[in-house]
Structures are given as structure tokens and as C-alpha cells.
Coordinates of C-alpha atoms (C1' of nucleotides) in Angstrom, one line a residue:
Chain A
X1159 CA 194.2 240.3 58.0
X1160 CA 195.5 243.2 56.1
X1161 CA 192.8 245.7 55.5
X1162 CA 191.8 247.3 52.2
X1163 CA 192.2 251.1 52.5
X1164 CA 191.1 252.1 49.1
X1165 CA 187.8 253.6 50.2
X1166 CA 189.5 255.6 52.9
X1167 CA 192.1 256.7 50.3
X1168 CA 189.7 257.7 47.6
X1169 CA 187.6 259.7 50.0
X1170 CA 190.7 261.5 51.2
X1171 CA 191.4 262.4 47.6
X1172 CA 187.9 263.6 46.9
X1173 CA 187.8 265.7 50.1
X1174 CA 191.1 267.3 49.1
X1175 CA 189.6 268.1 45.7
X1176 CA 186.5 269.6 47.3
X1177 CA 188.5 272.3 49.1
X1178 CA 189.5 274.1 45.9
X1179 CA 188.7 274.1 42.2
X1180 CA 191.5 272.1 40.6
X1181 CA 192.3 270.4 38.4
X1182 CA 194.7 268.3 40.4
X1183 CA 197.4 266.1 38.9
X1184 CA 197.8 262.5 40.1
X1185 CA 201.2 263.5 41.4
X1186 CA 199.9 266.4 43.5
X1187 CA 197.2 264.1 45.0
X1188 CA 199.8 261.3 45.5
X1189 CA 202.0 263.6 47.5
X1190 CA 199.2 264.7 49.8
X1191 CA 198.4 261.0 50.4
X1192 CA 202.0 259.9 50.6
X1193 CA 201.7 257.4 47.9
X1194 CA 202.3 256.8 44.2
X1195 CA 200.5 258.6 41.3
X1196 CA 199.6 255.3 39.7
X1197 CA 197.8 254.3 42.9
X1198 CA 195.7 257.5 42.6
X1199 CA 194.9 256.8 39.0
X1200 CA 193.9 253.3 39.9
X1201 CA 191.5 254.2 42.7
X1202 CA 190.1 257.1 40.6
X1203 CA 189.4 255.0 37.5
X1204 CA 186.0 253.7 38.7
X1205 CA 184.9 257.2 39.8
X1206 CA 185.8 258.5 36.4
X1207 CA 183.9 255.8 34.6
X1208 CA 180.8 256.6 36.6
X1209 CA 181.2 260.3 35.9
X1210 CA 181.9 261.4 39.5
X1211 CA 185.2 262.9 38.4
X1212 CA 186.8 263.9 35.1
X1213 CA 190.3 263.4 34.0
X1214 CA 192.2 265.3 31.3
X1215 CA 195.5 264.6 29.7
X1216 CA 198.2 267.0 28.7
X1217 CA 199.3 270.4 29.9
X1218 CA 197.1 271.7 32.6
X1219 CA 195.3 268.4 32.9
X1220 CA 194.5 266.4 35.9
X1221 CA 191.5 265.4 38.0
X1222 CA 188.3 267.5 38.5
X1223 CA 185.2 266.9 40.5
X1224 CA 182.3 266.4 38.1
X1225 CA 179.3 265.7 40.3
X1226 CA 176.9 267.2 42.8
X1227 CA 178.6 266.3 46.1
X1228 CA 175.3 266.3 47.9
X1229 CA 174.1 263.6 45.5
X1230 CA 176.9 261.1 45.9
X1231 CA 177.1 258.9 49.0
X1232 CA 180.0 257.0 50.4
X1233 CA 178.2 253.9 49.2
X1234 CA 178.3 255.2 45.6
X1235 CA 182.0 255.7 46.0
X1236 CA 182.4 252.2 47.4
X1237 CA 180.6 250.8 44.4
X1238 CA 182.7 252.9 42.1
X1239 CA 185.7 251.1 43.5
X1240 CA 184.2 247.8 42.3
X1241 CA 182.4 246.9 45.5
X1242 CA 185.4 245.2 47.1
X1243 CA 184.9 242.6 49.8
X1244 CA 183.6 244.1 53.0
X1245 CA 184.1 241.3 55.5
X1246 CA 187.4 239.8 56.4
X1247 CA 185.7 236.5 57.1
X1248 CA 183.9 234.1 54.8
X1249 CA 182.8 230.6 54.4
X1250 CA 185.3 227.9 53.7
X1251 CA 183.3 226.8 50.6
X1252 CA 180.2 228.0 48.9
X1253 CA 177.4 225.6 48.0
X1254 CA 179.1 222.6 49.6
X1255 CA 177.8 219.1 49.4
X1256 CA 178.5 218.5 53.1
X1257 CA 175.4 219.1 55.2
X1258 CA 177.5 220.2 58.1
X1259 CA 179.1 222.9 56.0
X1260 CA 175.7 223.9 54.8
X1261 CA 174.4 224.3 58.3
X1262 CA 177.4 226.4 59.2
X1263 CA 177.2 228.5 56.1
X1264 CA 173.5 229.2 56.6
X1265 CA 174.0 230.8 60.0
X1266 CA 177.2 232.6 59.1
X1267 CA 175.7 233.9 55.9
X1268 CA 172.8 235.4 57.7
X1269 CA 175.1 237.2 60.2
X1270 CA 177.5 238.3 57.4
X1271 CA 174.7 239.6 55.3
X1272 CA 173.2 241.6 58.1
X1273 CA 176.5 243.2 58.9
X1274 CA 177.2 244.0 55.3
X1275 CA 173.8 245.5 54.8
X1276 CA 174.2 247.7 57.8
X1277 CA 177.6 248.9 56.7
X1278 CA 176.3 249.7 53.2
X1279 CA 173.3 251.5 54.7
X1280 CA 175.5 253.6 56.9
X1281 CA 177.7 254.5 54.0
X1282 CA 174.6 255.3 52.0
X1283 CA 173.5 257.9 54.6
X1284 CA 176.6 260.0 54.2
X1285 CA 177.1 262.2 51.2
X1286 CA 180.4 263.7 50.0
X1287 CA 178.9 267.1 50.8
X1288 CA 178.3 266.1 54.4
X1289 CA 181.8 264.9 54.7
X1290 CA 183.1 268.1 53.1
X1291 CA 181.1 270.2 55.5
X1292 CA 182.5 268.2 58.4
X1293 CA 186.0 268.9 57.2
X1294 CA 185.3 272.6 56.8
X1295 CA 184.2 272.7 60.4
X1296 CA 187.4 271.0 61.5
X1297 CA 189.4 273.4 59.4
X1298 CA 187.5 276.3 60.9
X1299 CA 188.1 275.4 64.4
X1300 CA 191.8 275.3 63.7
X1301 CA 192.0 278.5 61.7
X1302 CA 192.7 280.6 64.8
X1303 CA 195.7 278.4 65.4
X1304 CA 197.0 279.2 62.0
X1305 CA 197.0 275.7 60.7
X1306 CA 196.1 274.4 57.2
X1307 CA 194.4 271.3 55.9
X1308 CA 197.6 270.1 54.4
X1309 CA 200.2 267.9 56.0
X1310 CA 203.0 269.6 57.7
Chain B
X888 CA 190.7 240.4 49.5
X889 CA 191.3 236.9 50.7
X890 CA 188.8 235.9 53.4
X891 CA 189.6 234.3 56.7
X892 CA 187.7 231.0 56.9
X893 CA 188.8 229.9 60.3
X894 CA 185.5 230.6 62.0
X895 CA 183.7 228.7 59.3
X896 CA 186.2 225.9 59.6
X897 CA 186.2 225.5 63.4
X898 CA 182.4 225.5 63.5
X899 CA 182.5 222.8 60.9
X900 CA 184.8 220.8 63.1
X901 CA 182.7 221.4 66.3
X902 CA 179.5 220.4 64.5
X903 CA 181.0 217.2 63.2
X904 CA 182.1 216.4 66.8
X905 CA 178.6 217.1 68.1
X906 CA 177.2 214.3 66.0
X907 CA 178.9 211.5 67.9
X908 CA 180.9 211.0 71.0
X909 CA 184.5 210.9 69.8
X910 CA 187.3 211.4 70.5
X911 CA 188.3 212.5 67.0
X912 CA 191.9 212.7 65.8
X913 CA 193.1 215.8 64.0
X914 CA 193.7 213.5 61.0
X915 CA 190.0 212.4 60.9
X916 CA 188.8 215.9 61.3
X917 CA 191.2 217.1 58.6
X918 CA 189.9 214.5 56.2
X919 CA 186.3 215.6 56.7
X920 CA 187.4 219.2 56.1
X921 CA 189.7 218.4 53.2
X922 CA 192.7 220.0 54.9
X923 CA 195.8 219.3 57.0
X924 CA 195.8 218.0 60.6
X925 CA 198.1 220.8 61.6
X926 CA 195.5 223.3 60.5
X927 CA 193.0 221.6 62.7
X928 CA 195.3 221.7 65.7
X929 CA 195.9 225.4 65.0
X930 CA 192.3 226.5 64.9
X931 CA 191.4 224.3 67.9
X932 CA 194.2 225.6 70.1
X933 CA 192.2 228.6 71.3
X934 CA 189.1 226.5 72.0
X935 CA 191.2 224.1 74.1
X936 CA 192.8 226.9 76.1
X937 CA 189.3 228.2 76.9
X938 CA 188.1 224.7 77.9
X939 CA 185.5 224.3 75.2
X940 CA 187.3 221.2 73.9
X941 CA 189.8 218.8 75.4
X942 CA 192.7 217.2 73.6
X943 CA 194.5 214.0 74.6
X944 CA 197.7 212.6 73.3
X945 CA 198.7 209.0 72.6
X946 CA 196.7 205.9 71.7
X947 CA 193.0 206.6 71.6
X948 CA 193.6 210.2 72.0
X949 CA 192.2 213.1 70.0
X950 CA 189.6 215.9 70.4
X951 CA 186.5 215.8 72.6
X952 CA 183.8 218.4 73.3
X953 CA 184.1 219.7 76.9
X954 CA 181.4 222.3 77.1
X955 CA 177.7 222.7 77.3
X956 CA 176.8 223.5 73.7
X957 CA 173.9 225.5 74.7
X958 CA 176.2 227.8 76.6
X959 CA 178.7 228.6 73.9
X960 CA 177.9 231.0 71.2
X961 CA 179.5 231.6 67.9
X962 CA 180.8 234.8 69.3
X963 CA 182.6 232.8 72.0
X964 CA 184.1 230.6 69.3
X965 CA 185.2 233.7 67.4
X966 CA 186.9 235.1 70.5
X967 CA 188.6 231.7 71.1
X968 CA 190.2 232.1 67.6
X969 CA 191.8 235.3 68.9
X970 CA 189.2 237.8 67.7
X971 CA 190.5 238.1 64.2
X972 CA 189.8 241.2 62.1
X973 CA 186.1 241.3 61.0
X974 CA 186.2 243.9 58.3
X975 CA 188.1 243.8 55.1
X976 CA 188.3 247.6 55.0
X977 CA 190.0 250.0 57.3
X978 CA 191.4 253.5 57.5
X979 CA 194.6 254.3 55.6
X980 CA 196.2 255.6 58.8
X981 CA 195.0 255.8 62.4
X982 CA 195.3 259.0 64.4
X983 CA 196.6 261.0 61.4
X984 CA 197.8 264.6 61.6
X985 CA 195.9 265.5 58.4
X986 CA 192.5 267.0 59.1
X987 CA 191.2 265.6 55.8
X988 CA 192.1 262.1 56.9
X989 CA 190.6 262.7 60.4
X990 CA 187.3 263.7 58.8
X991 CA 187.3 260.6 56.6
X992 CA 188.3 258.4 59.5
X993 CA 185.6 259.7 61.8
X994 CA 182.7 258.8 59.5
X995 CA 184.2 255.5 58.4
X996 CA 185.0 254.5 61.9
X997 CA 181.4 255.0 62.9
X998 CA 180.1 252.9 60.1
X999 CA 182.7 250.2 60.6
X1000 CA 182.1 250.1 64.3
X1001 CA 178.3 249.7 63.9
X1002 CA 178.8 246.8 61.4
X1003 CA 181.2 245.0 63.6
X1004 CA 179.0 245.4 66.6
X1005 CA 176.0 244.0 64.7
X1006 CA 178.0 241.1 63.4
X1007 CA 179.2 240.2 66.9
X1008 CA 175.7 240.6 68.3
X1009 CA 174.4 238.2 65.7
X1010 CA 177.1 235.7 66.4
X1011 CA 176.3 236.0 70.1
X1012 CA 172.7 235.1 69.5
X1013 CA 173.5 231.6 68.1
X1014 CA 174.7 228.8 70.3
X1015 CA 176.5 225.7 69.2
X1016 CA 173.4 223.8 70.4
X1017 CA 171.2 225.7 68.0
X1018 CA 173.6 225.1 65.2
X1019 CA 173.7 221.4 66.0
X1020 CA 169.9 221.2 66.1
X1021 CA 169.7 222.9 62.7
X1022 CA 172.2 220.3 61.4
X1023 CA 170.1 217.4 62.8
X1024 CA 167.1 218.8 61.0
X1025 CA 169.0 218.9 57.7
X1026 CA 170.2 215.3 58.3
X1027 CA 166.7 214.1 59.1
X1028 CA 165.2 215.5 56.0
X1029 CA 167.7 213.7 53.9
X1030 CA 167.5 210.3 55.8
X1031 CA 164.7 209.0 53.5
X1032 CA 167.1 209.6 50.6
X1033 CA 169.7 207.3 52.2
X1034 CA 172.3 210.0 52.5
X1035 CA 174.7 210.6 55.3
X1036 CA 176.3 213.7 56.9
X1037 CA 179.6 212.9 55.5
X1038 CA 181.1 213.8 52.2
X1039 CA 180.5 211.6 49.1
Chain C
dA917 C1' 208.7 269.1 18.3
dA918 C1' 208.9 269.3 23.3
dT919 C1' 206.5 269.0 27.4
dA920 C1' 203.1 267.5 30.7
dA921 C1' 199.6 265.0 31.9
dT922 C1' 196.6 260.4 32.0
dG923 C1' 196.1 255.1 30.9
dT924 C1' 197.6 250.8 31.6
dA925 C1' 200.3 246.7 31.6
dA926 C1' 203.9 244.3 33.9
dC927 C1' 206.4 243.4 37.7
dA928 C1' 208.0 243.8 42.8
dT929 C1' 206.7 244.0 47.7
dG930 C1' 204.3 243.3 52.1
dT931 C1' 201.1 240.8 54.8
dA932 C1' 198.3 237.3 56.5
dA933 C1' 195.8 232.8 56.0
dA934 C1' 196.5 228.3 54.5
dG935 C1' 199.2 224.4 53.7
dT936 C1' 203.3 221.5 54.7
dT937 C1' 207.3 219.4 56.9
dA938 C1' 209.8 218.1 60.8
dC939 C1' 210.4 216.9 65.2
dA940 C1' 209.6 217.0 70.3
dT941 C1' 206.4 215.3 73.8
dG942 C1' 203.3 212.3 76.0
dA943 C1' 200.1 208.3 76.6
dA944 C1' 198.6 203.7 75.6
dA945 C1' 199.5 199.0 73.8
dC946 C1' 202.4 195.3 73.4
Chain D
dG184 C1' 210.7 199.6 77.9
dT185 C1' 210.1 200.1 73.3
dT186 C1' 206.9 200.7 69.7
dT187 C1' 203.0 203.1 68.1
dC188 C1' 199.8 206.7 68.0
dA189 C1' 198.4 210.9 69.1
dT190 C1' 198.9 216.2 70.1
dG191 C1' 202.1 220.7 70.2
dT192 C1' 204.7 223.7 67.8
dA193 C1' 208.2 225.9 65.2
dA194 C1' 209.7 226.8 60.6
dC195 C1' 209.0 227.0 56.0
dT196 C1' 206.2 227.3 51.6
dT197 C1' 202.3 228.6 49.1
dT198 C1' 198.6 231.5 47.8
dA199 C1' 195.9 235.7 47.4
dC200 C1' 195.6 240.4 47.1
dA201 C1' 196.4 245.3 48.2
dT202 C1' 200.0 248.3 47.5
dG203 C1' 204.1 250.2 45.3
dT204 C1' 207.0 250.9 41.3
dT205 C1' 208.7 251.0 36.5
dA206 C1' 208.0 251.6 31.8
dC207 C1' 205.8 253.1 28.0
dA208 C1' 201.8 254.4 25.0
dT209 C1' 198.5 258.1 24.4
dT210 C1' 196.9 262.7 24.2
dA211 C1' 196.7 267.6 24.9
dT212 C1' 199.0 271.9 25.4
dT213 C1' 202.8 275.1 24.5

DNA sequence: AATAATGTAACATGTAAAGTTACATGAAAC
DNA sequence: GTTTCATGTAACTTTACATGTTACATTATT
């Protein structure tokens, strides 16, 4: 199944933004992500609504970080995206009349729920600040090679 | 994202089959699942190749269980389906040049991997026999109401 | 006013599961 | 041995959804 990469994408954007003050236009960010400005605006909309970033129109406008990076976890970002489906598998039908289906659903639901809970817990353990620190370390260990964070 | 229900579906089929000797035609099973016979053959193909079920052509043919239900776990069934993608989310790109993307991938991969491992472990804990027992309990507790396992 | 940005709707594309059609193959019944 | 009933499988259609794109309204700066 085709996998949803919005979380990966929006984290990429946020990390880019955390490296320097901004603001960043959707077009700039889109180029760094090799995608379309409208896609950037779409995945950022939820973050804006929750106050994690700010967007301004007109000359000199664009996107700015508006939160304490050490207070926002990847789970928060995931939720800001609208909590998209985590698992690629699901039950054929929910609340079926068929007892066979009920038995199957019961055991699968348990396994699915556990896996989702673990994934959300893991995402909840990592803040944007931690991610940004990790990036800075990666950048640092490449400095002596004269390379930058941006794409070549 | 649209979720893959093949595991749910094939378990439903196997559980139906575990309730009485068979053989069952694809058409019979398809009716119980409210789907198409070809879909049944498709999701059963992997199980047949691994010897969990047998299929016979011609008059009186159809599908038969061919394994010890207490030896086959839901994980085995999942693998028989060809180990389809478990998570609906993934990284934008694998092995990217961009350090930002690498930092994002690193943390997400860890979380994704843990969740997948847990899900597979949970599926590995449940055998088809356990599932069948659970179903029989559900059937038993409805007997006094004069209901059957099949759809109304 | 002109320009540069976001906001958003509408539409196109890509991908994978699910559903369907068609037909070849093989086994049993007659 | 031919008819019937079953699986096996390829090819195509449908559906769902993320992604990509176009178009245009809105708003802020110059």
C-alpha cells in the first residue's frame, strides 16, 4: 500500500525552519522538499491552526515557528495533521452482525490498538527540539567536509 | 488512507472453515463474506502455497483446512499473504542526501520499526485454534437465543 | 496600483486494494 | 467422452486517497 508521508514531510519543513529565523515562503520550503507550494500550505494548515507556526500574507510574508520546540512532540505534529490513519491494515467491517467477523475483529483490534499506542507513545517521547539537536549534530560532523544542510 | 482488509478477510474465511469439515467452494465462502469468488481465491493462494489449506478442482472440490490450527499463528497467515505493508505512514524518501531528511527518517524509522515489531509479535501470539475457540464461545453464548454463526 | 505572499477550491495523477469478467485447466458425474 | 463444476489466473474496472497542479480570491507591503 502507498504510504502517507505527510508526517515525514512536515517534520522536514519544521526542521528546516528551526535552522534559521525565517520567515520562509511556501515556495522556498517547497523547493527544499522538491514539491509544490500548495502541498506545503496544506500540511502546514493544521500546525497553523494549533498555533505551532504562524503564516503571514503579502510582501515579506511566509511561515514562522511560533512555539517552544522543546514543548511540541512529534505526536503533537501528527495530531496537527488531523491524526491520519496509522495502520495500513484494518477490519473488513466494523460492528458486524457476523459472529465470525466479531471474533476476528476482536483479536485484530487488540493487536492494532497496541501497535498504534506504542507508535504514538514513541512519537510523544520526541520533541522538535530533540530532533533539531540531532540535526545540528549531523550538520556539525559534516562541517569539516564543507557541506551544508541543503540539497546539492 | 484506504486500509488493507485481506488479513481480516482471510481470517474470516479460515474461521468459517474451522466450524465444519468442508470442502468449501470459493463461491460459498464469497457469499459468506459478501464478496467475489475471485477475491477468495486470491487471498487464499498464499495459504495454499504454504500448505495451510488445500484446494481441489472439479466436482466436490473446493477449499479444505490442511494444517494444525494450534500451530499456525495470525503472523503466519499475514506472511502467507505476502507480508503486506503494516504502517500507513512512511518516510518521504529512503536514504536521502539531505541531512534534514536523514534526521527525520532516523527518528521516525525507530518508532515505525518498534510499532511493526509489536504488531507482528502480537499476531504471533495468537493461533488459529485460539481464534476458533473464541468464536465457539461466542456461538455458545448465543445458542439459547436461537441464532447461528451465519449472516441474517 | 502593483507586487508578493497565503488560502482554498477544483481538478488531474499515481498507486494499491477490491471487484469483475473472461477463459483456460482439471476432476468428477453422467 | 462430454457435460458440469470447480479452481487458476490474467486483464480490466472501480474505488479511495495521497499527491501534484492550476486558478483565483484575499491580504499585506511597497
